[in-house]
Short mmCIF file of N, CA, C and O in Angstrom, two decimals:
data_model
loop_
_atom_site.label_atom_id
_atom_site.label_comp_id
_atom_site.label_asym_id
_atom_site.label_seq_id
_atom_site.Cartn_x
_atom_site.Cartn_y
_atom_site.Cartn_z
N UNK C 1 1.38 -1.39 0.24
CA UNK C 1 0.02 0.14 -0.10
C UNK C 1 0.56 0.97 -0.03
O UNK C 1 1.20 1.89 -0.54
N UNK C 2 1.93 1.50 0.57
CA UNK C 2 2.94 2.52 0.77
C UNK C 2 3.41 2.78 -0.05
O UNK C 2 3.76 4.36 -0.59
N UNK C 3 4.18 1.45 -1.06
CA UNK C 3 4.55 1.54 -2.67
C UNK C 3 3.07 2.77 -3.80
O UNK C 3 3.27 3.50 -4.30
N UNK C 4 2.20 2.47 -3.25
CA UNK C 4 1.36 3.49 -3.90
C UNK C 4 0.99 4.16 -4.15
O UNK C 4 1.20 6.05 -4.92
N UNK C 5 1.06 5.05 -2.35
CA UNK C 5 0.87 6.34 -2.68
C UNK C 5 2.22 6.83 -2.87
O UNK C 5 2.36 8.04 -2.88
N UNK C 6 3.73 6.08 -2.46
CA UNK C 6 4.58 7.07 -3.02
C UNK C 6 4.35 7.36 -4.38
O UNK C 6 5.14 8.29 -5.00
N UNK C 7 4.06 6.55 -5.32
CA UNK C 7 4.08 6.40 -6.59
C UNK C 7 2.96 7.44 -6.96
O UNK C 7 3.47 8.61 -7.95
N UNK C 8 1.86 8.04 -6.43
CA UNK C 8 1.02 8.79 -6.47
C UNK C 8 1.71 10.00 -6.51
O UNK C 8 1.31 11.21 -7.09
N UNK C 9 2.51 10.42 -5.85
CA UNK C 9 2.97 11.28 -4.85
C UNK C 9 4.21 12.06 -5.40
O UNK C 9 4.33 12.94 -6.49
N UNK C 10 4.82 10.87 -6.47
CA UNK C 10 5.39 10.98 -7.42
C UNK C 10 4.99 11.72 -8.90
O UNK C 10 5.27 12.54 -9.47
N UNK C 11 3.85 11.57 -8.96
CA UNK C 11 3.13 11.64 -10.00
C UNK C 11 2.53 12.91 -10.07
O UNK C 11 2.67 13.95 -10.74
N UNK C 12 2.54 13.17 -8.91
CA UNK C 12 1.95 13.86 -8.51
C UNK C 12 2.96 15.39 -8.28
O UNK C 12 2.68 16.56 -9.17
N UNK C 13 4.40 15.45 -8.50
CA UNK C 13 5.21 16.25 -8.03
C UNK C 13 5.56 16.22 -9.48
O UNK C 13 5.78 17.69 -9.67
N UNK C 14 4.82 15.53 -10.48
CA UNK C 14 5.57 15.71 -11.35
C UNK C 14 4.72 16.85 -12.22
O UNK C 14 5.05 17.32 -12.50
N UNK C 15 3.77 16.79 -12.20
CA UNK C 15 2.59 17.15 -12.60
C UNK C 15 2.37 18.78 -12.00
O UNK C 15 2.70 19.38 -13.04
N UNK C 16 3.03 19.01 -11.07
CA UNK C 16 2.70 20.38 -10.26
C UNK C 16 3.77 21.65 -10.75
O UNK C 16 4.47 22.57 -10.46
N UNK C 17 4.96 20.46 -11.04
CA UNK C 17 6.76 21.11 -10.68
C UNK C 17 7.30 21.12 -12.64
O UNK C 17 7.79 21.30 -12.82
N UNK C 18 6.29 20.08 -13.52
CA UNK C 18 6.62 20.36 -14.80
C UNK C 18 5.65 20.19 -15.55
O UNK C 18 5.99 21.08 -16.85
N UNK C 19 4.98 19.63 -15.43
CA UNK C 19 3.50 19.85 -16.90
C UNK C 19 3.03 20.85 -16.66
O UNK C 19 2.97 21.84 -17.57
N UNK C 20 2.46 21.12 -15.55
CA UNK C 20 1.76 22.40 -15.56
C UNK C 20 2.54 23.59 -15.85
O UNK C 20 2.44 24.77 -16.01
N UNK C 21 3.29 23.60 -15.04
CA UNK C 21 4.09 25.50 -15.58
C UNK C 21 4.26 25.70 -17.13
O UNK C 21 4.21 26.00 -17.91
N UNK C 22 4.77 24.40 -17.49
CA UNK C 22 5.61 23.80 -19.00
C UNK C 22 3.97 24.75 -19.56
O UNK C 22 4.20 25.34 -20.66
N UNK C 23 2.56 24.13 -19.41
CA UNK C 23 1.01 24.41 -19.52
C UNK C 23 0.98 25.52 -19.46
O UNK C 23 0.78 26.30 -20.89
N UNK C 24 1.57 26.53 -19.03
CA UNK C 24 1.27 27.74 -18.50
C UNK C 24 1.89 28.83 -19.77
O UNK C 24 1.91 29.84 -20.17
N UNK C 25 3.10 28.00 -19.96
CA UNK C 25 4.38 28.82 -20.82
C UNK C 25 3.94 28.91 -21.76
O UNK C 25 3.94 29.48 -22.58
N UNK C 26 3.48 27.29 -22.91
CA UNK C 26 2.91 26.72 -23.69
C UNK C 26 1.58 28.13 -23.68
O UNK C 26 1.16 28.94 -25.14
N UNK C 27 0.44 28.70 -22.96
CA UNK C 27 -0.75 29.29 -23.33
C UNK C 27 -0.44 30.69 -23.18
O UNK C 27 -1.00 31.39 -24.28
N UNK C 28 0.80 31.25 -22.58
CA UNK C 28 1.33 32.44 -22.80
C UNK C 28 2.17 33.15 -24.67
O UNK C 28 1.51 33.75 -24.57
N UNK C 29 3.02 31.69 -24.58
CA UNK C 29 3.29 31.90 -26.12
C UNK C 29 2.47 32.28 -27.57
O UNK C 29 2.51 32.87 -28.02
N UNK C 30 1.27 31.45 -26.78
CA UNK C 30 0.11 31.33 -28.23
C UNK C 30 -0.10 32.45 -27.87
O UNK C 30 -0.78 33.15 -29.00
N UNK C 31 -0.81 33.14 -26.43
CA UNK C 31 -1.80 34.40 -26.77
C UNK C 31 -0.53 35.17 -26.81
O UNK C 31 -1.22 36.41 -27.45
N UNK C 32 0.20 35.38 -27.13
CA UNK C 32 1.69 36.38 -27.79
C UNK C 32 1.22 35.79 -29.12
O UNK C 32 1.38 37.38 -29.89
N UNK C 33 1.45 35.29 -29.98
CA UNK C 33 1.59 34.59 -31.16
C UNK C 33 0.28 35.40 -31.39
O UNK C 33 0.53 35.83 -32.50
N UNK C 34 -1.20 34.86 -30.51
CA UNK C 34 -2.36 35.49 -31.49
C UNK C 34 -2.84 36.72 -31.47
O UNK C 34 -3.15 37.54 -31.85
N UNK C 35 -1.63 37.60 -30.32
CA UNK C 35 -1.45 39.00 -31.09
C UNK C 35 -1.03 40.09 -31.37
O UNK C 35 0.01 41.49 -31.43
N UNK C 36 -0.29 39.37 -32.59
CA UNK C 36 0.52 39.72 -33.41
C UNK C 36 0.26 41.08 -34.25
O UNK C 36 -0.70 40.00 -34.74
N UNK C 37 1.46 41.26 -34.80
CA UNK C 37 0.71 42.52 -35.69
C UNK C 37 1.77 43.27 -36.41
O UNK C 37 3.00 43.00 -36.31
N UNK C 38 1.60 43.33 -37.98
CA UNK C 38 2.41 44.16 -38.80
C UNK C 38 2.97 45.02 -38.12
O UNK C 38 2.40 46.00 -37.25
N UNK C 39 4.42 45.56 -37.73
CA UNK C 39 5.39 46.20 -37.75
C UNK C 39 5.97 46.20 -36.32
O UNK C 39 6.22 46.99 -35.60
N UNK C 40 5.00 44.84 -35.06
CA UNK C 40 5.90 44.44 -34.40
C UNK C 40 6.90 44.09 -34.20
O UNK C 40 7.71 43.63 -34.85
N UNK C 41 8.20 44.68 -33.32
CA UNK C 41 9.51 44.28 -32.90
C UNK C 41 9.71 43.03 -32.34
O UNK C 41 9.80 42.38 -31.06
N UNK C 42 10.35 41.47 -33.02
CA UNK C 42 10.49 40.71 -32.47
C UNK C 42 11.48 40.01 -32.04
O UNK C 42 12.54 40.64 -32.99
N UNK C 43 11.96 39.01 -31.81
CA UNK C 43 12.93 38.58 -31.19
C UNK C 43 12.77 36.53 -31.73
O UNK C 43 11.93 36.38 -30.90
N UNK C 44 13.76 35.83 -31.87
CA UNK C 44 12.92 34.27 -32.71
C UNK C 44 13.57 33.81 -32.06
O UNK C 44 14.94 33.76 -31.07
N UNK C 45 13.56 32.36 -32.11
CA UNK C 45 14.83 31.91 -31.56
C UNK C 45 16.27 31.57 -31.37
O UNK C 45 16.83 31.64 -30.79
N UNK C 46 16.21 31.68 -32.91
CA UNK C 46 17.70 32.02 -33.64
C UNK C 46 19.13 33.71 -32.92
O UNK C 46 19.42 33.27 -32.94
N UNK C 47 17.90 34.05 -32.15
CA UNK C 47 18.42 35.95 -31.47
C UNK C 47 17.80 36.64 -32.74
O UNK C 47 19.03 37.39 -32.53
N UNK C 48 17.16 35.84 -33.54
CA UNK C 48 17.51 37.23 -34.67
C UNK C 48 16.38 38.19 -34.42
O UNK C 48 15.93 37.59 -33.98
N UNK C 49 17.13 39.59 -34.21
CA UNK C 49 15.96 40.62 -34.34
C UNK C 49 15.24 41.29 -35.69
O UNK C 49 15.98 41.16 -37.39
N UNK C 50 13.81 41.62 -35.66
CA UNK C 50 13.40 41.83 -36.97
C UNK C 50 12.01 43.11 -36.49
O UNK C 50 11.71 42.39 -35.26
N UNK C 51 11.08 42.85 -37.69
CA UNK C 51 10.05 43.34 -37.93
C UNK C 51 9.16 42.51 -38.32
O UNK C 51 9.11 42.70 -39.65
N UNK C 52 7.72 42.72 -37.82
CA UNK C 52 6.69 41.85 -38.67
C UNK C 52 6.61 42.48 -39.81
O UNK C 52 6.03 43.69 -40.30
N UNK C 53 6.43 42.19 -41.60
CA UNK C 53 6.34 42.41 -41.91
C UNK C 53 4.71 42.00 -42.82
O UNK C 53 3.84 42.33 -42.87
N UNK C 54 4.13 39.92 -42.88
CA UNK C 54 2.86 39.89 -42.73
C UNK C 54 2.82 38.57 -42.08
O UNK C 54 4.40 37.72 -41.81
N UNK C 55 2.25 38.01 -41.72
CA UNK C 55 1.63 36.99 -41.00
C UNK C 55 0.64 36.23 -41.62
O UNK C 55 -0.55 36.79 -42.07
N UNK C 56 0.91 35.47 -41.71
CA UNK C 56 -0.21 34.08 -42.69
C UNK C 56 -0.25 33.65 -41.62
O UNK C 56 -0.10 32.42 -41.50
N UNK C 57 -2.24 32.76 -41.27
CA UNK C 57 -2.22 32.89 -40.34
C UNK C 57 -3.33 30.82 -41.48
O UNK C 57 -2.90 30.13 -40.20
N UNK C 58 -3.11 31.45 -41.69
CA UNK C 58 -3.26 29.91 -42.71
C UNK C 58 -2.61 28.91 -42.96
O UNK C 58 -1.85 27.84 -42.34
N UNK C 59 -1.03 29.84 -43.52
CA UNK C 59 0.59 28.35 -43.30
C UNK C 59 0.75 29.11 -41.83
O UNK C 59 2.23 27.74 -41.44
N UNK C 60 0.50 28.90 -40.82
CA UNK C 60 1.10 29.32 -39.19
C UNK C 60 2.19 29.80 -39.75
O UNK C 60 3.40 29.20 -39.27
N UNK C 61 2.92 30.94 -40.98
CA UNK C 61 4.17 31.73 -40.95
C UNK C 61 4.20 33.46 -41.08
O UNK C 61 2.95 33.49 -40.71
N UNK C 62 5.69 33.45 -40.32
CA UNK C 62 5.42 34.62 -40.54
C UNK C 62 6.44 35.39 -41.22
O UNK C 62 7.57 34.70 -41.11
N UNK C 63 6.44 36.61 -42.72
CA UNK C 63 7.77 37.20 -42.58
C UNK C 63 8.25 38.45 -41.94
O UNK C 63 7.75 39.49 -41.41
N UNK C 64 9.58 38.07 -42.13
CA UNK C 64 10.11 39.36 -41.08
C UNK C 64 11.32 39.94 -41.96
O UNK C 64 11.78 39.56 -42.42
N UNK C 65 11.15 41.62 -41.61
CA UNK C 65 12.52 42.34 -42.86
C UNK C 65 13.23 42.58 -41.28
O UNK C 65 13.22 43.39 -40.22
N UNK C 66 15.03 42.08 -41.89
CA UNK C 66 15.60 42.32 -41.36
C UNK C 66 16.43 43.21 -41.85
O UNK C 66 16.97 42.83 -42.54
N UNK C 67 16.74 43.98 -41.55
CA UNK C 67 16.82 45.23 -42.32
C UNK C 67 17.03 45.10 -43.83
O UNK C 67 18.08 45.09 -44.68
N UNK C 68 15.89 45.04 -44.14
CA UNK C 68 15.35 45.07 -46.00
C UNK C 68 15.87 43.55 -46.58
O UNK C 68 15.54 43.13 -47.93
N UNK C 69 15.96 43.02 -45.71
CA UNK C 69 16.28 41.14 -45.69
C UNK C 69 14.82 40.99 -45.31
O UNK C 69 14.47 40.21 -44.39
N UNK C 70 14.32 40.04 -45.70
CA UNK C 70 12.66 39.35 -45.59
C UNK C 70 12.70 37.37 -45.09
O UNK C 70 12.79 36.97 -46.87
N UNK C 71 13.13 37.38 -44.22
CA UNK C 71 12.60 35.85 -44.32
C UNK C 71 11.67 35.31 -43.58
O UNK C 71 10.54 35.95 -43.06
N UNK C 72 11.44 33.96 -43.65
CA UNK C 72 9.72 33.33 -43.81
C UNK C 72 9.87 32.12 -41.97
O UNK C 72 10.61 31.92 -42.81
N UNK C 73 10.01 32.72 -41.08
CA UNK C 73 10.08 31.90 -40.39
C UNK C 73 8.14 31.15 -39.59
O UNK C 73 6.74 31.49 -40.56
N UNK C 74 8.48 29.94 -39.23
CA UNK C 74 6.80 30.06 -38.33
C UNK C 74 6.88 30.36 -37.59
O UNK C 74 7.48 31.60 -37.27
N UNK C 75 5.41 30.67 -37.08
CA UNK C 75 4.76 31.01 -35.80
C UNK C 75 5.08 31.06 -34.60
O UNK C 75 5.61 31.80 -33.50
N UNK C 76 5.71 29.64 -34.33
CA UNK C 76 5.95 28.77 -33.42
C UNK C 76 7.68 29.66 -33.57
O UNK C 76 8.10 29.24 -31.93
N UNK C 77 8.29 30.26 -34.39
CA UNK C 77 9.60 30.31 -33.72
C UNK C 77 10.24 31.73 -33.39
O UNK C 77 11.25 31.94 -33.08
N UNK C 78 9.14 32.48 -32.83
CA UNK C 78 9.01 33.89 -32.18
C UNK C 78 8.93 33.53 -30.96
O UNK C 78 8.32 32.49 -30.21
N UNK C 79 10.29 34.57 -29.81
CA UNK C 79 10.61 33.91 -28.46
C UNK C 79 9.89 35.44 -27.79
O UNK C 79 9.36 34.61 -27.08
N UNK C 80 10.32 36.28 -28.40
CA UNK C 80 9.78 37.61 -27.77
C UNK C 80 9.19 37.95 -28.75
O UNK C 80 9.80 38.79 -30.28
N UNK C 81 8.32 39.52 -27.98
CA UNK C 81 8.00 40.86 -28.63
C UNK C 81 8.59 41.57 -27.75
O UNK C 81 8.39 41.29 -26.80
N UNK C 82 9.62 42.72 -28.71
CA UNK C 82 9.95 43.63 -27.61
C UNK C 82 8.39 45.12 -27.53
O UNK C 82 8.65 45.17 -28.58
N UNK C 83 9.02 45.68 -26.81
CA UNK C 83 7.89 46.37 -26.66
C UNK C 83 8.20 47.70 -26.97
O UNK C 83 9.31 48.43 -27.44
N UNK C 84 7.05 47.97 -28.21
CA UNK C 84 7.40 49.29 -28.88
C UNK C 84 7.60 50.61 -27.79
O UNK C 84 7.49 50.62 -27.01
N UNK C 85 7.82 51.50 -28.72
CA UNK C 85 8.23 52.65 -27.67
C UNK C 85 7.26 53.63 -27.25
O UNK C 85 7.08 53.51 -25.58
N UNK C 86 5.93 53.21 -27.39
CA UNK C 86 5.00 53.67 -26.57
C UNK C 86 4.53 53.01 -26.35
O UNK C 86 3.84 53.75 -25.16
N UNK C 87 4.10 51.63 -26.31
CA UNK C 87 3.98 51.12 -25.08
C UNK C 87 4.94 51.30 -23.81
O UNK C 87 4.58 51.30 -22.25
N UNK C 88 6.75 51.70 -23.96
CA UNK C 88 6.95 51.88 -23.10
C UNK C 88 6.98 52.87 -23.10
O UNK C 88 6.63 52.88 -21.14
N UNK C 89 6.46 54.12 -23.05
CA UNK C 89 6.44 55.15 -22.69
C UNK C 89 5.16 55.24 -21.79
O UNK C 89 5.01 56.27 -21.24
N UNK C 90 3.93 54.74 -22.93
CA UNK C 90 2.96 54.57 -21.49
C UNK C 90 3.11 53.94 -20.43
O UNK C 90 2.18 54.32 -19.49
N UNK C 91 4.22 52.81 -19.98
CA UNK C 91 3.96 51.96 -19.00
C UNK C 91 4.68 52.73 -18.11
O UNK C 91 5.02 52.90 -16.89
N UNK C 92 5.85 53.61 -18.05
CA UNK C 92 7.20 54.08 -17.83
C UNK C 92 5.96 55.40 -16.94
O UNK C 92 6.61 55.37 -15.55
N UNK C 93 4.87 56.25 -16.72
CA UNK C 93 4.98 57.01 -16.26
C UNK C 93 4.01 56.54 -14.90
O UNK C 93 4.35 57.11 -13.90
N UNK C 94 3.66 55.55 -15.20
CA UNK C 94 3.14 54.61 -14.31
C UNK C 94 4.21 54.54 -13.70
O UNK C 94 3.88 54.21 -11.78
N UNK C 95 5.47 53.67 -13.83
CA UNK C 95 6.31 52.88 -12.55
C UNK C 95 6.97 54.34 -12.06
O UNK C 95 7.39 53.97 -11.20
N UNK C 96 7.09 55.14 -12.86
CA UNK C 96 7.76 56.75 -12.46
C UNK C 96 6.48 58.07 -11.25
O UNK C 96 7.29 57.62 -9.99
N UNK C 97 5.43 57.19 -11.35
CA UNK C 97 4.53 57.92 -10.49
C UNK C 97 5.01 56.79 -8.67
O UNK C 97 5.06 57.58 -8.09
N UNK C 98 4.78 55.57 -9.09
CA UNK C 98 4.71 54.75 -8.02
C UNK C 98 6.02 55.04 -7.11
O UNK C 98 6.08 55.51 -5.57
N UNK C 99 6.95 55.01 -8.22
CA UNK C 99 8.66 55.39 -7.47
C UNK C 99 8.79 56.94 -6.81
O UNK C 99 9.22 56.62 -5.67
N UNK C 100 7.71 58.37 -7.20
CA UNK C 100 7.70 59.43 -6.75
C UNK C 100 7.11 59.01 -5.03
O UNK C 100 7.31 59.24 -4.58
N UNK C 101 5.82 58.19 -4.94
CA UNK C 101 5.78 58.34 -3.82
C UNK C 101 6.22 57.34 -3.01
O UNK C 101 6.69 57.73 -1.58
N UNK C 102 6.67 56.30 -3.22
CA UNK C 102 7.80 55.48 -2.64
C UNK C 102 9.00 56.72 -2.29
O UNK C 102 8.82 56.25 -0.56
N UNK C 103 9.05 57.02 -2.72
CA UNK C 103 10.81 57.93 -3.05
C UNK C 103 10.66 59.59 -1.68
O UNK C 103 10.89 59.80 -0.51
N UNK C 104 8.92 59.49 -1.92
CA UNK C 104 8.77 60.30 -0.73
C UNK C 104 8.05 60.68 0.40
O UNK C 104 8.35 60.59 1.28
N UNK C 105 8.19 59.12 0.82
CA UNK C 105 7.58 58.37 2.26
C UNK C 105 8.56 58.27 2.82
O UNK C 105 8.62 58.12 3.82
N UNK C 106 9.93 57.86 1.89
CA UNK C 106 10.77 57.64 2.89
C UNK C 106 11.90 58.75 2.75
O UNK C 106 12.69 58.88 3.80
N UNK C 107 11.39 59.29 2.31
CA UNK C 107 12.23 60.90 2.08
C UNK C 107 12.08 61.12 3.45
O UNK C 107 13.64 61.69 4.00
N UNK C 108 11.61 62.15 4.52
CA UNK C 108 11.75 61.92 5.77
C UNK C 108 12.34 61.57 6.69
O UNK C 108 13.27 62.07 7.38
N UNK C 109 12.25 60.06 6.78
CA UNK C 109 13.36 59.53 7.53
C UNK C 109 14.64 59.26 6.95
O UNK C 109 15.37 59.59 7.86
N UNK C 110 14.95 59.59 5.84
CA UNK C 110 15.87 59.45 5.92
C UNK C 110 16.56 60.95 5.96
O UNK C 110 18.03 60.63 5.76
N UNK C 111 16.25 61.97 6.34
CA UNK C 111 16.64 63.36 5.89
C UNK C 111 16.67 63.11 7.62
O UNK C 111 17.75 64.18 8.02
N UNK C 112 15.59 62.44 8.58
CA UNK C 112 16.08 62.95 9.96
C UNK C 112 17.42 62.12 10.56
O UNK C 112 18.38 62.32 10.84
N UNK C 113 18.09 60.50 9.89
CA UNK C 113 19.06 59.97 10.09
C UNK C 113 20.28 60.54 10.11
O UNK C 113 20.95 60.49 11.07
N UNK C 114 20.02 61.03 8.76
CA UNK C 114 21.94 62.09 9.57
C UNK C 114 22.00 63.05 10.28
O UNK C 114 23.26 63.14 10.68
N UNK C 115 20.92 64.14 10.07
CA UNK C 115 20.83 64.92 11.59
C UNK C 115 21.33 64.38 12.71
O UNK C 115 22.38 64.89 13.43
N UNK C 116 20.52 62.98 12.78
CA UNK C 116 21.00 62.29 14.35
C UNK C 116 21.95 62.05 14.50
O UNK C 116 22.75 61.96 15.02
N UNK C 117 22.72 61.39 13.43
CA UNK C 117 24.53 60.32 13.03
C UNK C 117 25.06 61.74 13.31
O UNK C 117 26.51 61.63 13.96
N UNK C 118 24.44 62.72 12.85
CA UNK C 118 25.74 64.06 13.01
C UNK C 118 25.75 64.05 14.74
O UNK C 118 27.07 64.91 15.18
N UNK C 119 25.33 64.79 14.93
CA UNK C 119 25.04 65.48 16.23
C UNK C 119 24.95 64.13 17.36
O UNK C 119 26.54 64.74 18.30
N UNK C 120 25.63 63.00 17.45
CA UNK C 120 25.92 61.71 18.51
C UNK C 120 27.69 61.63 17.92
O UNK C 120 28.51 61.67 18.55
N UNK C 121 27.91 62.67 16.10
CA UNK C 121 29.97 62.18 16.09
C UNK C 121 29.91 63.87 16.62
O UNK C 121 31.13 63.44 17.25
N UNK C 122 29.20 65.09 16.36
CA UNK C 122 29.58 65.67 17.75
C UNK C 122 29.75 65.81 19.11
O UNK C 122 30.79 65.82 19.93
N UNK C 123 28.80 64.70 20.17
CA UNK C 123 29.46 64.69 20.85
C UNK C 123 30.45 63.67 21.25
O UNK C 123 31.14 63.06 22.02
N UNK C 124 30.35 62.68 20.50
CA UNK C 124 31.76 61.79 20.37
C UNK C 124 33.49 62.65 20.41
O UNK C 124 33.90 62.03 21.10
N UNK C 125 32.63 63.96 19.62
CA UNK C 125 34.14 64.87 19.44
C UNK C 125 34.40 65.27 20.56
O UNK C 125 35.46 65.59 21.04
N UNK C 126 33.66 66.06 21.70
CA UNK C 126 33.43 66.79 22.36
C UNK C 126 34.06 66.21 23.87
O UNK C 126 34.72 66.98 24.29
N UNK C 127 34.37 64.84 24.13
CA UNK C 127 35.27 64.24 25.07
C UNK C 127 36.09 63.72 25.13
O UNK C 127 37.55 64.57 25.46
N UNK C 128 36.33 64.01 23.79
CA UNK C 128 37.53 63.11 23.32
C UNK C 128 38.78 64.82 22.90
O UNK C 128 39.56 64.80 23.74
N UNK C 129 38.21 66.05 23.38
CA UNK C 129 38.92 66.89 23.00
C UNK C 129 39.46 67.42 24.74
O UNK C 129 39.83 68.03 24.42
N UNK C 130 38.19 67.09 25.34
CA UNK C 130 38.48 67.83 26.63
C UNK C 130 39.42 66.58 27.16
O UNK C 130 39.90 67.29 28.77
N UNK C 131 39.38 65.47 27.04
CA UNK C 131 40.26 64.38 27.81
C UNK C 131 41.92 64.81 27.33
O UNK C 131 42.16 64.79 27.93
N UNK C 132 41.82 65.15 25.79
CA UNK C 132 43.21 65.18 25.75
C UNK C 132 43.56 66.50 26.33
O UNK C 132 44.95 66.94 26.95
N UNK C 133 42.94 67.45 26.63
CA UNK C 133 42.51 68.85 26.91
C UNK C 133 43.45 68.92 28.59
O UNK C 133 44.72 69.51 29.28
N UNK C 134 42.87 68.08 28.90
CA UNK C 134 43.00 67.80 30.82
C UNK C 134 44.62 67.04 30.40
O UNK C 134 45.72 66.74 31.94
N UNK C 135 44.57 65.95 29.40
CA UNK C 135 45.75 65.47 29.60
C UNK C 135 46.67 65.86 29.74
O UNK C 135 48.83 66.46 30.26
N UNK C 136 47.14 67.81 28.51
CA UNK C 136 48.58 68.71 28.70
C UNK C 136 48.02 69.12 30.21
O UNK C 136 49.20 69.12 30.30
N UNK C 137 47.17 69.26 31.16
CA UNK C 137 47.16 69.62 32.17
C UNK C 137 48.21 69.20 33.31
O UNK C 137 48.75 68.50 33.68
#
């Protein structure tokens, strides 16, 4: 009976750590491929960078413009889509706003710390000076 439980646990382990993540990656890649359009910058699995010139959904192929050279690949050969500058510009203000809010909330605490540290340093110097003056007398 215990050997059956061990086998079931091994199958469950394989499913949750090997099969399920691979299925998620496949769904994400399929979603990316379905949202491709002419003019998108892409990177192929061979690390070739180019711009999509034509998408043929019946043959599942894509024609890539690589600086004037037109190459045809399978849609599955696309590794990732490089975000365009307009998409990056739209995402950047949102991230900058979040970063500025975080830095604004942290600024008063960081300004208070150096002032207290400098006061402690000044206190440390005063006794040292008086000790050396006492030693001279």
